[in-house]
CSV table of C-alpha atoms in Angstrom, one decimal:
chain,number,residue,atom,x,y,z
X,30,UNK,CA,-30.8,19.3,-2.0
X,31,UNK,CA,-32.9,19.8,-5.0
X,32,UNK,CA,-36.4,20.7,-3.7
X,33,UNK,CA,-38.3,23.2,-5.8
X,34,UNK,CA,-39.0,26.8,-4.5
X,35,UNK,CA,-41.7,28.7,-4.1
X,36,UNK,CA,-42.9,32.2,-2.9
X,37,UNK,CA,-46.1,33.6,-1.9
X,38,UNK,CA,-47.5,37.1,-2.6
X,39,UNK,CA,-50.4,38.2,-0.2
X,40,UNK,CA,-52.4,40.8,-2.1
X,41,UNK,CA,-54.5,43.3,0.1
X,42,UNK,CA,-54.9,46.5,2.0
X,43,UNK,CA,-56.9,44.9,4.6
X,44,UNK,CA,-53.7,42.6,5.8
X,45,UNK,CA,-51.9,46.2,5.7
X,46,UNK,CA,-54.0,48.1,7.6
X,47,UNK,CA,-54.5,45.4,10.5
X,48,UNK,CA,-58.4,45.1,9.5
X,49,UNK,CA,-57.7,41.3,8.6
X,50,UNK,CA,-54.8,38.9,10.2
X,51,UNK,CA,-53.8,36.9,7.1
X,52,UNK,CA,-54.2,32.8,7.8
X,53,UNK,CA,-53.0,31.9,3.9
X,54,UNK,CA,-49.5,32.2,4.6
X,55,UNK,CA,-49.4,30.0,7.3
X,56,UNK,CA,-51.7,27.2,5.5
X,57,UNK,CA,-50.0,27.3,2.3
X,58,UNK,CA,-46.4,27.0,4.0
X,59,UNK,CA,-47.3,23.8,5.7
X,60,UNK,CA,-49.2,22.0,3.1
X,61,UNK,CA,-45.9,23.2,0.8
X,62,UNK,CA,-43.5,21.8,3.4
X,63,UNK,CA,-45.4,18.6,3.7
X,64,UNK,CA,-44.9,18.7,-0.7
X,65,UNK,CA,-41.6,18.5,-0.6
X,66,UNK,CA,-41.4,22.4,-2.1
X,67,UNK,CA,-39.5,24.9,0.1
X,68,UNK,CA,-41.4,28.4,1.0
X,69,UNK,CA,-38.7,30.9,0.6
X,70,UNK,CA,-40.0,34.1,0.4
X,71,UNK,CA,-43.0,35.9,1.4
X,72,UNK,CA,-44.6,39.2,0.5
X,73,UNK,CA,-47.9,41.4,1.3
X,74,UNK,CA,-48.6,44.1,-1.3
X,75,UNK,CA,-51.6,46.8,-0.9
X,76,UNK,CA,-53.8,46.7,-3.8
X,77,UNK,CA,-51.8,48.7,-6.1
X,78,UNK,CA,-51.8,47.3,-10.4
X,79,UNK,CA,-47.7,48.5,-10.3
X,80,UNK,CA,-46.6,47.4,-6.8
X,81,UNK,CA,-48.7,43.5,-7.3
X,82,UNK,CA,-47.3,43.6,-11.0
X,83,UNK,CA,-43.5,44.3,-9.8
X,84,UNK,CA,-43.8,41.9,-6.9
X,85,UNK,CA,-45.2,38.8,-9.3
X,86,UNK,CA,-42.1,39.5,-11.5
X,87,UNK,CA,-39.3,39.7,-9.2
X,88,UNK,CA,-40.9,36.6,-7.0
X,89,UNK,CA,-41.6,34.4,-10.6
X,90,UNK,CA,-38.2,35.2,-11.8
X,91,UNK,CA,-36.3,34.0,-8.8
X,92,UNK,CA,-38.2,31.0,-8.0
X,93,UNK,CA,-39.9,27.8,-9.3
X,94,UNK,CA,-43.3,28.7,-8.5
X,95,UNK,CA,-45.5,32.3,-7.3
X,96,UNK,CA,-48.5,31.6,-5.1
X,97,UNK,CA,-50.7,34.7,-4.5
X,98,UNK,CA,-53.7,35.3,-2.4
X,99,UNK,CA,-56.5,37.9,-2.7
X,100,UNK,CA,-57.6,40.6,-5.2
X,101,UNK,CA,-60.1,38.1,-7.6
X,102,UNK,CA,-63.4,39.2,-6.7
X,103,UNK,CA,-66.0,41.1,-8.5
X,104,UNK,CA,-65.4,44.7,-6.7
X,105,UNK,CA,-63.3,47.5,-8.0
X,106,UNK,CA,-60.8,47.1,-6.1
X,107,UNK,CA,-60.0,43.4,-7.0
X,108,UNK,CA,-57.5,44.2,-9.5
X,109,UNK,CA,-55.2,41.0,-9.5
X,110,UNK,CA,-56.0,39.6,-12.9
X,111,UNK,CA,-55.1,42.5,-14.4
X,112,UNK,CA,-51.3,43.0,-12.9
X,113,UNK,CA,-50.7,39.7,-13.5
X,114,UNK,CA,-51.5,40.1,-17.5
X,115,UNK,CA,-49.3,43.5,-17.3
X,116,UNK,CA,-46.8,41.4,-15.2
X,117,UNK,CA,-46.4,39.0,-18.1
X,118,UNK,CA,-47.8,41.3,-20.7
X,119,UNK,CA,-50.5,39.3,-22.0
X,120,UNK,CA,-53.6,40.4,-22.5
X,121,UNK,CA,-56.9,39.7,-20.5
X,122,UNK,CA,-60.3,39.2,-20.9
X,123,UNK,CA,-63.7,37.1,-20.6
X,124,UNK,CA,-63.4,33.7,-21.5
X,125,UNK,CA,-65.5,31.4,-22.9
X,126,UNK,CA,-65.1,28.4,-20.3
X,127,UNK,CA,-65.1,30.7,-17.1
X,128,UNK,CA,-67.7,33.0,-18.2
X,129,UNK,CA,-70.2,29.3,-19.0
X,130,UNK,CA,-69.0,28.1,-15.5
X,131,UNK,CA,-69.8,31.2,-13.9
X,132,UNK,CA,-73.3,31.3,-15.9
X,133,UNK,CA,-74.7,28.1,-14.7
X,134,UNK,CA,-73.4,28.7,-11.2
X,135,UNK,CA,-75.7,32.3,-11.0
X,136,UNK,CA,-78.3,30.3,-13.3
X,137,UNK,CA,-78.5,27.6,-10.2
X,138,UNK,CA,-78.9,30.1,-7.3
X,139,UNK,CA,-81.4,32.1,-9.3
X,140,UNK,CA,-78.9,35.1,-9.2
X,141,UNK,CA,-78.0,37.7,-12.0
X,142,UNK,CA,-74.8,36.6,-13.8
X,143,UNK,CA,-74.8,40.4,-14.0
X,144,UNK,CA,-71.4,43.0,-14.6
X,145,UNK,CA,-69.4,42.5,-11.3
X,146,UNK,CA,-69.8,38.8,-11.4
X,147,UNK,CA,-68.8,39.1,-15.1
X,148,UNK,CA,-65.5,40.5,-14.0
X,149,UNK,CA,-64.5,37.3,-12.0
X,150,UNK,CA,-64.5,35.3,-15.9
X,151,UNK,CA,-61.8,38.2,-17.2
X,152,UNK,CA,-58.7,35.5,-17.1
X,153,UNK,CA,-55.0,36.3,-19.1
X,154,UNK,CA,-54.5,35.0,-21.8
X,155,UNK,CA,-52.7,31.4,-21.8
X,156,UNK,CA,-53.5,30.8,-18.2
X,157,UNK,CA,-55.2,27.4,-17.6
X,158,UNK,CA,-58.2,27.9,-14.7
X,159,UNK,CA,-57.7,26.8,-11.2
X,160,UNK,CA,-61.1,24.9,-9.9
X,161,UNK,CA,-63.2,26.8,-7.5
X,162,UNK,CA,-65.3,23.9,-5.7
X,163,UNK,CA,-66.6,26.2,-2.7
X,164,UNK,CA,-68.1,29.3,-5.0
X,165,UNK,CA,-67.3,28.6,-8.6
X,166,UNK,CA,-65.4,31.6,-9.6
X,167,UNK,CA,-62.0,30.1,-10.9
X,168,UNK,CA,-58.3,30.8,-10.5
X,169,UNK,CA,-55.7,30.6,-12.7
X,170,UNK,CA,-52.3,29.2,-13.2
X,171,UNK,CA,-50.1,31.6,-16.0
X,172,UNK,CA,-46.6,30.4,-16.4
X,173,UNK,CA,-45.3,29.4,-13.1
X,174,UNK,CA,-47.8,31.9,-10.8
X,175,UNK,CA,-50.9,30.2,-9.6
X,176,UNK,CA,-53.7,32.7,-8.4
X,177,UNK,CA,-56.1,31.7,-6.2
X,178,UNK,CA,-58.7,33.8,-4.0
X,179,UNK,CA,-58.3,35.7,-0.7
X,180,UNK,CA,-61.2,33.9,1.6
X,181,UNK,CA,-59.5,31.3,3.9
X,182,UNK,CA,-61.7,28.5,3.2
X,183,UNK,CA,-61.7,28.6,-0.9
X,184,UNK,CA,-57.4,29.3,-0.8
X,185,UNK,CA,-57.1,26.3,1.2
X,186,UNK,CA,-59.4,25.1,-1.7
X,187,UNK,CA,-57.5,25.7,-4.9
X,188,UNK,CA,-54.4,24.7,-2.8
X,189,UNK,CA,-55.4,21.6,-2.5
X,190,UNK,CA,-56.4,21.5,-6.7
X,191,UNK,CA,-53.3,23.3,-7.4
X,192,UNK,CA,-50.3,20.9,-5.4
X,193,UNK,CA,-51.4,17.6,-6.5
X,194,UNK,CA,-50.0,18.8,-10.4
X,195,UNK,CA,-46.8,20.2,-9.1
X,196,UNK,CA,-43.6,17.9,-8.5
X,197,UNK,CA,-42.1,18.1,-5.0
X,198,UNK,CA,-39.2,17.0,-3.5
X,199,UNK,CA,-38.3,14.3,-0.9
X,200,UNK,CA,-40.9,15.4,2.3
X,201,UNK,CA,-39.0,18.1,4.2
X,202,UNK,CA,-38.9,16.8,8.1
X,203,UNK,CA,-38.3,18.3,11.2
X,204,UNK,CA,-38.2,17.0,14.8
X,205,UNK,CA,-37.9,19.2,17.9
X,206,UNK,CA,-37.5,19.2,21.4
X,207,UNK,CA,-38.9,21.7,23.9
X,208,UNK,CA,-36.7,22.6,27.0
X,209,UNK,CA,-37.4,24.7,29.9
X,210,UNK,CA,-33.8,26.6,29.5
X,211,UNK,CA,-33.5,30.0,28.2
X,212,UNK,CA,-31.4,30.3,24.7
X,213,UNK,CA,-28.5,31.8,25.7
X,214,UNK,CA,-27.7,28.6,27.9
X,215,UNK,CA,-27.8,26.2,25.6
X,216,UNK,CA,-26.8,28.4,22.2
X,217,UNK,CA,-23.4,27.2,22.5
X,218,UNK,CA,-23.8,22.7,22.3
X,219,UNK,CA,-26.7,23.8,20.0
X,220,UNK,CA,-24.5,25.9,17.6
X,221,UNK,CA,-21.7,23.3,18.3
X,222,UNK,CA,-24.2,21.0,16.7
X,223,UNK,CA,-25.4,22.4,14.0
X,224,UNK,CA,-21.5,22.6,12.6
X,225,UNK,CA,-21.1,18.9,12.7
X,226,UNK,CA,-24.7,18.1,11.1
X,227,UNK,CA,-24.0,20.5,8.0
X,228,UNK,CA,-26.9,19.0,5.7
X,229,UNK,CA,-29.2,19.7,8.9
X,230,UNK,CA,-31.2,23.3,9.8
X,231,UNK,CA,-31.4,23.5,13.0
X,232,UNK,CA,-33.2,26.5,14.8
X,233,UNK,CA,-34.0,27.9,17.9
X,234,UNK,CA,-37.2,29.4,19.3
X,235,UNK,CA,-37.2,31.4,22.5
X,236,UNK,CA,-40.9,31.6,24.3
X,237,UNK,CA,-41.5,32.3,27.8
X,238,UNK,CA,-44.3,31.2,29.6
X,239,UNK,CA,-45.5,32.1,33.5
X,240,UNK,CA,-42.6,34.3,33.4
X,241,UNK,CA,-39.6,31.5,32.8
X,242,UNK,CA,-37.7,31.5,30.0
X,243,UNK,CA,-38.2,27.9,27.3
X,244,UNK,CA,-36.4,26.9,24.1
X,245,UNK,CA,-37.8,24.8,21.0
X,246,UNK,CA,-35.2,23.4,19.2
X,247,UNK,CA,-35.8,22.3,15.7
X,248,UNK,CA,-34.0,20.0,13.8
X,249,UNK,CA,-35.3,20.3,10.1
X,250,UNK,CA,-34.0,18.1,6.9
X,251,UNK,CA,-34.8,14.8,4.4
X,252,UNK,CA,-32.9,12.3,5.9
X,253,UNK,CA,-35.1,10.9,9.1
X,254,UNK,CA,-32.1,8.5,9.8
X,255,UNK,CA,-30.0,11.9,10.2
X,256,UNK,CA,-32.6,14.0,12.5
X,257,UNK,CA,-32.8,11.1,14.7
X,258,UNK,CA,-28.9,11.0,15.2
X,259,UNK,CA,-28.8,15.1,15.8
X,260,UNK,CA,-31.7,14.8,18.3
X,261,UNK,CA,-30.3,11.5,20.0
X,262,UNK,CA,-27.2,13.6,20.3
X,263,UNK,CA,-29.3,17.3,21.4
X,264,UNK,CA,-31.2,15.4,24.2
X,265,UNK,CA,-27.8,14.2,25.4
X,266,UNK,CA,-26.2,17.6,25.2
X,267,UNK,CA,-29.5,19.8,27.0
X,268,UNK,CA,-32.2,18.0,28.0
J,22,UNK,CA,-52.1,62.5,1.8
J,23,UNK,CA,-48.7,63.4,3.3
J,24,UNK,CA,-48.4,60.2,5.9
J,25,UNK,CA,-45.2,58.4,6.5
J,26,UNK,CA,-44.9,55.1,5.1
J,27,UNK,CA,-43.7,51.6,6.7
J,28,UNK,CA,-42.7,48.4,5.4
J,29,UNK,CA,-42.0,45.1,7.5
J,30,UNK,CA,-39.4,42.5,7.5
J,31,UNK,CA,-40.1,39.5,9.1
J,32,UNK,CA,-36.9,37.1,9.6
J,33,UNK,CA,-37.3,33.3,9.9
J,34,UNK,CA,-37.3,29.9,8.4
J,35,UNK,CA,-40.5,29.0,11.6
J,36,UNK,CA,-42.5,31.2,9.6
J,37,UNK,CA,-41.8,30.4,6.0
J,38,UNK,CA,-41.3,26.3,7.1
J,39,UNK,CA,-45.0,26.3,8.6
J,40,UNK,CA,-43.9,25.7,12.1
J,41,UNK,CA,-44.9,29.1,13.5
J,42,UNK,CA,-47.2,31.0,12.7
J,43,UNK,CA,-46.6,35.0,12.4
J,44,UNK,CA,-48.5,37.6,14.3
J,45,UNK,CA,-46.1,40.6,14.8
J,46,UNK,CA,-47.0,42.1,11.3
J,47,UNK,CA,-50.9,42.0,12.5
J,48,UNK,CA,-49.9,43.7,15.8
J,49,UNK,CA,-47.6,45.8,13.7
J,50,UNK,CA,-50.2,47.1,11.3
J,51,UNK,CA,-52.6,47.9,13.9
J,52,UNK,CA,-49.9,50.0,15.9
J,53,UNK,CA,-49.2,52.2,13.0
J,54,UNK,CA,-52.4,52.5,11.8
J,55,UNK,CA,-53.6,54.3,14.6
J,56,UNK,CA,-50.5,56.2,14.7
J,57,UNK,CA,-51.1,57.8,11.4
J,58,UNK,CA,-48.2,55.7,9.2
J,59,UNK,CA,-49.4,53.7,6.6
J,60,UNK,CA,-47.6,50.1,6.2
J,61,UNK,CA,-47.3,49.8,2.8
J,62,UNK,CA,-45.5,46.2,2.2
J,63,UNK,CA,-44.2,43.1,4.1
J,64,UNK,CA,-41.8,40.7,3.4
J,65,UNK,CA,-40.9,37.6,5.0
J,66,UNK,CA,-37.7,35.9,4.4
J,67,UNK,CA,-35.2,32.9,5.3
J,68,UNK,CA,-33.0,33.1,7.9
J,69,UNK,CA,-30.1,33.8,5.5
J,70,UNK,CA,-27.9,36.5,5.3
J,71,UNK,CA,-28.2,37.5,1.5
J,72,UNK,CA,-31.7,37.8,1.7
J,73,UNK,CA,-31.8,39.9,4.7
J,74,UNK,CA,-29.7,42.7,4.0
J,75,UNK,CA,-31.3,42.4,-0.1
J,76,UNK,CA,-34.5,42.9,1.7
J,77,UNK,CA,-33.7,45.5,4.4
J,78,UNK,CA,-31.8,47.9,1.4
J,79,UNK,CA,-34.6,47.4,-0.9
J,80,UNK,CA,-37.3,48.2,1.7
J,81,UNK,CA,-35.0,51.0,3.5
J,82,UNK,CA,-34.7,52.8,0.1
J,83,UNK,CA,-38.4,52.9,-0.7
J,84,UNK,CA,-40.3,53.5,2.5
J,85,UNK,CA,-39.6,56.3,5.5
J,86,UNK,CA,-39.5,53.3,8.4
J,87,UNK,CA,-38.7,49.6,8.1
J,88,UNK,CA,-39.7,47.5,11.0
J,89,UNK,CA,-38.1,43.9,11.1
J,90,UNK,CA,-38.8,41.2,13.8
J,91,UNK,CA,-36.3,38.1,14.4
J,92,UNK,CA,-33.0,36.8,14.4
J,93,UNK,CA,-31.6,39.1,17.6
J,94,UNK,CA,-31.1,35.9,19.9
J,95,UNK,CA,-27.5,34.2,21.2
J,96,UNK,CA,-28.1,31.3,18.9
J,97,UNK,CA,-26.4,30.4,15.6
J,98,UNK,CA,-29.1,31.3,13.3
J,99,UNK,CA,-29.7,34.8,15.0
J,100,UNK,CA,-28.1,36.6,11.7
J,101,UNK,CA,-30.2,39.8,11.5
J,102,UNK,CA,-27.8,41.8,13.6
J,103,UNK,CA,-25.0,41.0,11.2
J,104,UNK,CA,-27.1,41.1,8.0
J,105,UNK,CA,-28.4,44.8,9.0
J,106,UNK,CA,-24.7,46.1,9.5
J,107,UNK,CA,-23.8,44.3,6.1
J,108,UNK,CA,-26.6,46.4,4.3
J,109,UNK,CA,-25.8,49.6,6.0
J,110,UNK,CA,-21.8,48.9,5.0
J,111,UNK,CA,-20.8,49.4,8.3
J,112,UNK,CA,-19.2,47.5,11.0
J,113,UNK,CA,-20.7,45.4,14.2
J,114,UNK,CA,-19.0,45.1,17.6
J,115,UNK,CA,-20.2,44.3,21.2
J,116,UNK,CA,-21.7,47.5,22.5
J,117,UNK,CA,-20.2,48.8,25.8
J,118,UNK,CA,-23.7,49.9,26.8
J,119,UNK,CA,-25.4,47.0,25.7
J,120,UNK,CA,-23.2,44.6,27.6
J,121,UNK,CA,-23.4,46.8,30.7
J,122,UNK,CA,-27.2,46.2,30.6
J,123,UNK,CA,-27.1,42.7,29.9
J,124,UNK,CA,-24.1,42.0,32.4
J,125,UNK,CA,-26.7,43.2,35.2
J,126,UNK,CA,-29.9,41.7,34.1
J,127,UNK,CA,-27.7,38.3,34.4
J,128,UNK,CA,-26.1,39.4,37.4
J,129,UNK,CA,-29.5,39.7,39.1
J,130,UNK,CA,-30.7,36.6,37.7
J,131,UNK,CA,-27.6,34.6,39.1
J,132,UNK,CA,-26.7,33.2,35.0
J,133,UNK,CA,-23.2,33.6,33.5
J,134,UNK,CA,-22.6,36.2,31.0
J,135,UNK,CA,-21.2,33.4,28.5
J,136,UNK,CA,-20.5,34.2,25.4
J,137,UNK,CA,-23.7,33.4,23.7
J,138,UNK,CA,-25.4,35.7,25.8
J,139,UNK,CA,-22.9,38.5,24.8
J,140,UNK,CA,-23.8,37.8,21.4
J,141,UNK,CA,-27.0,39.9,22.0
J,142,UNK,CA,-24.3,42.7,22.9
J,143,UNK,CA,-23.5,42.9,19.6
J,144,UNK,CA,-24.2,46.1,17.8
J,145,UNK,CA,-23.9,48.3,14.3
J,146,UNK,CA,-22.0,50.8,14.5
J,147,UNK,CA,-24.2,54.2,14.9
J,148,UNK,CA,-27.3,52.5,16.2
J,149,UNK,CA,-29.5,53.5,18.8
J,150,UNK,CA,-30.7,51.0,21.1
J,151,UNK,CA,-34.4,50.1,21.6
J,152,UNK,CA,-35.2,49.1,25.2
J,153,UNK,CA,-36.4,45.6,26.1
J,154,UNK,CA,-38.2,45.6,29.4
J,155,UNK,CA,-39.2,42.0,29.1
J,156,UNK,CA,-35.7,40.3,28.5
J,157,UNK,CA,-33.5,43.3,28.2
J,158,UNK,CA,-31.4,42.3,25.1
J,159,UNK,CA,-32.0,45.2,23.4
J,160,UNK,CA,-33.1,45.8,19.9
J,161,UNK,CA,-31.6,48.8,17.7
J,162,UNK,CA,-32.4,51.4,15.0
J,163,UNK,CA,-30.1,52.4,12.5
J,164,UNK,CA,-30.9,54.8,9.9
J,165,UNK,CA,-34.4,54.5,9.1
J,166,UNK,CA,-34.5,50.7,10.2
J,167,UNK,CA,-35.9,49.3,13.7
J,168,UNK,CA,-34.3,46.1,14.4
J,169,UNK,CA,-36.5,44.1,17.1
J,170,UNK,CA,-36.8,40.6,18.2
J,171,UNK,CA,-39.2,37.9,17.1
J,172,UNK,CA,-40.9,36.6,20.3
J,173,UNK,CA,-44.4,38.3,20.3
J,174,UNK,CA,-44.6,40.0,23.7
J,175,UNK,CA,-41.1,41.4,23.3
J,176,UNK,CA,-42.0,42.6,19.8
J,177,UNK,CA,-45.0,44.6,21.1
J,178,UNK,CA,-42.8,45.9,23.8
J,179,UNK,CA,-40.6,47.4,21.6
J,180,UNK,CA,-42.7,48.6,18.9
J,181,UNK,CA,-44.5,50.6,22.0
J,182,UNK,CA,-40.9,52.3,22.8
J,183,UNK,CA,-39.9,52.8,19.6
J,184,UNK,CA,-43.4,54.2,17.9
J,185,UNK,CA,-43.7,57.4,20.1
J,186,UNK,CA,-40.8,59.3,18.9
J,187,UNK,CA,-41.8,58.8,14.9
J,188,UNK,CA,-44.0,61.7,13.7
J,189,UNK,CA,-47.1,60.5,12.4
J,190,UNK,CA,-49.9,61.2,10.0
J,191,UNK,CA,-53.5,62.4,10.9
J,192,UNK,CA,-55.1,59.3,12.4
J,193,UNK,CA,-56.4,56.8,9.7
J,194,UNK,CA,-60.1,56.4,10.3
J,195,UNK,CA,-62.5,53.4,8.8
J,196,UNK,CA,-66.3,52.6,9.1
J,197,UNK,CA,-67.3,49.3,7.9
J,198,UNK,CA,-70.3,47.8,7.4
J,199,UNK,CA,-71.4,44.1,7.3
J,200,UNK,CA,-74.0,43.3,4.6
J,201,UNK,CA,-75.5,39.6,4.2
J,202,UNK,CA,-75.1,39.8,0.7
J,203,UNK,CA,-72.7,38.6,-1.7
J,204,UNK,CA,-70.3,41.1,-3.2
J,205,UNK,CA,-71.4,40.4,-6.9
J,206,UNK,CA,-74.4,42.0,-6.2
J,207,UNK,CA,-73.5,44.8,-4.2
J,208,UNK,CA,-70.2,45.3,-6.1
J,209,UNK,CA,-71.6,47.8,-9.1
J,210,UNK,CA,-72.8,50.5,-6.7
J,211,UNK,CA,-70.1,50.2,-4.1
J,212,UNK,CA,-67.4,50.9,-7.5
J,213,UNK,CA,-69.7,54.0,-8.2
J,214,UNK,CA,-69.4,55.3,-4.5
J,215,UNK,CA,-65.9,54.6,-4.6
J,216,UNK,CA,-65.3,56.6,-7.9
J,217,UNK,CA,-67.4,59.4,-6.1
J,218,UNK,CA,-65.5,59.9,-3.3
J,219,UNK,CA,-61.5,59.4,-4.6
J,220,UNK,CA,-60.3,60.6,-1.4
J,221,UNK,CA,-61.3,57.6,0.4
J,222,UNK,CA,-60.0,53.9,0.1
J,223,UNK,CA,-63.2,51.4,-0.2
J,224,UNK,CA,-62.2,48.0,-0.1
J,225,UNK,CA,-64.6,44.9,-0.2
J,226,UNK,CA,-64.1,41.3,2.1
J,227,UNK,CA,-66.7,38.6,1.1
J,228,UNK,CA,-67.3,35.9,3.5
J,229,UNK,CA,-69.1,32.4,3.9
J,230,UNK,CA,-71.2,31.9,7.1
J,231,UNK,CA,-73.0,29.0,7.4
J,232,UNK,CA,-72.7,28.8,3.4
J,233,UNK,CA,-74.2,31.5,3.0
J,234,UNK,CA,-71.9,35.0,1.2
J,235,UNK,CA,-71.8,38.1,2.8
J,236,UNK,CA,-69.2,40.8,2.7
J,237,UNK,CA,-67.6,43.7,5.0
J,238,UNK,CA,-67.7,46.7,3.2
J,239,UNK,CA,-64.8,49.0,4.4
J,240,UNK,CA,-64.4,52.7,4.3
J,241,UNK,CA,-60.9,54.1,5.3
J,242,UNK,CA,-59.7,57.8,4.6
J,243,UNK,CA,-58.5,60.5,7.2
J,244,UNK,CA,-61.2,63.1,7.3
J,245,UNK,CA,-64.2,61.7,9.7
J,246,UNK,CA,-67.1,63.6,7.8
J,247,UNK,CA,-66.1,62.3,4.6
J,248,UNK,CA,-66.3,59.1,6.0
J,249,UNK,CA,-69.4,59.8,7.7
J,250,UNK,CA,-70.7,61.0,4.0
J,251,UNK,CA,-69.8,58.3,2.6
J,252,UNK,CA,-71.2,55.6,5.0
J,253,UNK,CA,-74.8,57.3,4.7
J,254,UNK,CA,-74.7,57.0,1.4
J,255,UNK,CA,-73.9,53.8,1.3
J,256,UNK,CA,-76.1,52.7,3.6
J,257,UNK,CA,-79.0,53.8,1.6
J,258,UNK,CA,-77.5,52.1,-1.6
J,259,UNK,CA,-76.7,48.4,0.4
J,260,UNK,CA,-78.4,47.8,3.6
């Protein structure tokens, strides 16, 4: 299967500490799955310049493209911009085009374009800007690491800029089928299964709900004539 | 600060496909937060062996605990078991102890002991077993690694059996305050206070509500009056 990769570094001591439940992750692996580009690896660093620089360079090196989240604001301890330049060493500062659309953003809401908000125009150099339609401060793109903010609502944002420019593969499918039978009844047919449908995923996900014991079973590939014949044959086997 | 550190593991393709969405490393972080161990990094990876024991040896090496969640089931693509005695070097049998437990647990529930079930038997060599009181397959620590499953309530159970025999740090403490302004404008005096007071952490969360920016200013650090110090003064510069 040729389907590009991707990764995603989180970037925050608030997912860390447990002040904050992260909701990018999640988001960015489902629009990516519905792209055609397979999430394979996720990390959360604190906000620490050597441990986000280290991550960005064993994540870009290992697969086709870094995604990370968080660390682009105007505070002191948004420090992504700079890790990444080290990451790559390149250097950083402001640029012209961020620091004009920054300007007329503050100019329109009567605001200071003052220090702090300066910061958020301090881009690596060769990175091309990601657009910021909900609060104007840009991301960027360097090589094959897109950075885009931490808030929910302006992530989902630059996503949505961001995946339209990158090739994906065929969409990646999945049916399942949700059976009120614990795992370990039905882990055998089910691992029988997956043996015969070799270019398939299959998975198993245990929950338990008014104190009995479910399955989901998950069939994932490309090939939507395939899934059907695995699922045709799973509902004969369990169901 | 002299606290122990943590990273987490999370193991499975549902999280990184989109399908499901994590919340053990939020319940996780919270945990050892209040018992004094700072989480330091996450990872989330595939459901393949490689990765896992890659993972678990790079994390095992860096930090004092490593907590992973997943893959402990009967099924096929339960692998972390496996992968964990594979990064250790050692070997993985069914456990007499674990397949005494699980022998009565199906006993009393009036299900065969097939061999799927007995997969969850299965065992590195010099582990310790973590109890399950929801499902009793047990989970395991080897080394400095706690190996639990994935299923959220049976994750919490074990994290609360496992977390009271690891020494931890004084509490960590935070203060926050919410401010209905954005953090460009806030953010040169909050770097100052920060810089003042280098033995506290001051992170800073912007927000959109009803379009309009605010931010949670947060205050974290292990000695109440400082944090108290800090808040006043803080107070006066922001609110």
């Amino acid at each position: 299967m040729t389907h590009p990769t991707a990764a995603m570094l989180v970037i925050g001591d608030e997912i860390l500490s447990g002040r904050t439940r992260d909701s990018n992750l999640h988001h960015l692996a489902g629009e990516l799955t519905q792209h055609g580009i397979r999430l394979m690896e996720a990390r959360v660093v604190a906000d620490d310049h050597a441990d986000i620089a280290a991550a960005v360079n064993a994540l870009r090196a290992r697969w086709d493209h870094v995604f990370t989240s968080g660390g682009i604001g105007p505070t002191h301890d948004d420090i992504t911009a700079d890790a990444i330049a080290a990451a790559f060493g390149v250097g950083i500062s402001h640029r012209a085009d961020a620091m004009a659309l920054l300007q007329a953003h503050y100019d329109r809401a009567g605001l200071p374009f003052n220090e702090a908000r300066q910061r958020m125009a301090r881009i690596p150099d060769g990175a091309t800007l990601i657009d910021n339609p909900i609060s104007t401060a840009p991301g960027f793109t360097l090589g094959n690491v897109h950075v885009m903010a931490g808030v929910p609502n302006i992530f989902q944002a630059m996503v949505a800029s961001v995946l339209p420019g990158l090739t994906g593969g065929a969409p990646l499918l999945s049916q399942s089928l949700r059976v009120n039978r614990g795992e370990g009844e039905i882990a055998g047919p089910f691992g029988a299964l997956a043996a015969e449908f070799p270019d398939l995923s299959m998975g198993s996900y245990p929950f338990i709900q008014n104190g009995a014991h479910g399955t989901n079973l998950v069939i994932r590939g490309t090939d939507a004539g395939r899934i059907d014949a695995a699922m045709t044959r799973l509902c004969a086997l369990v169901a």
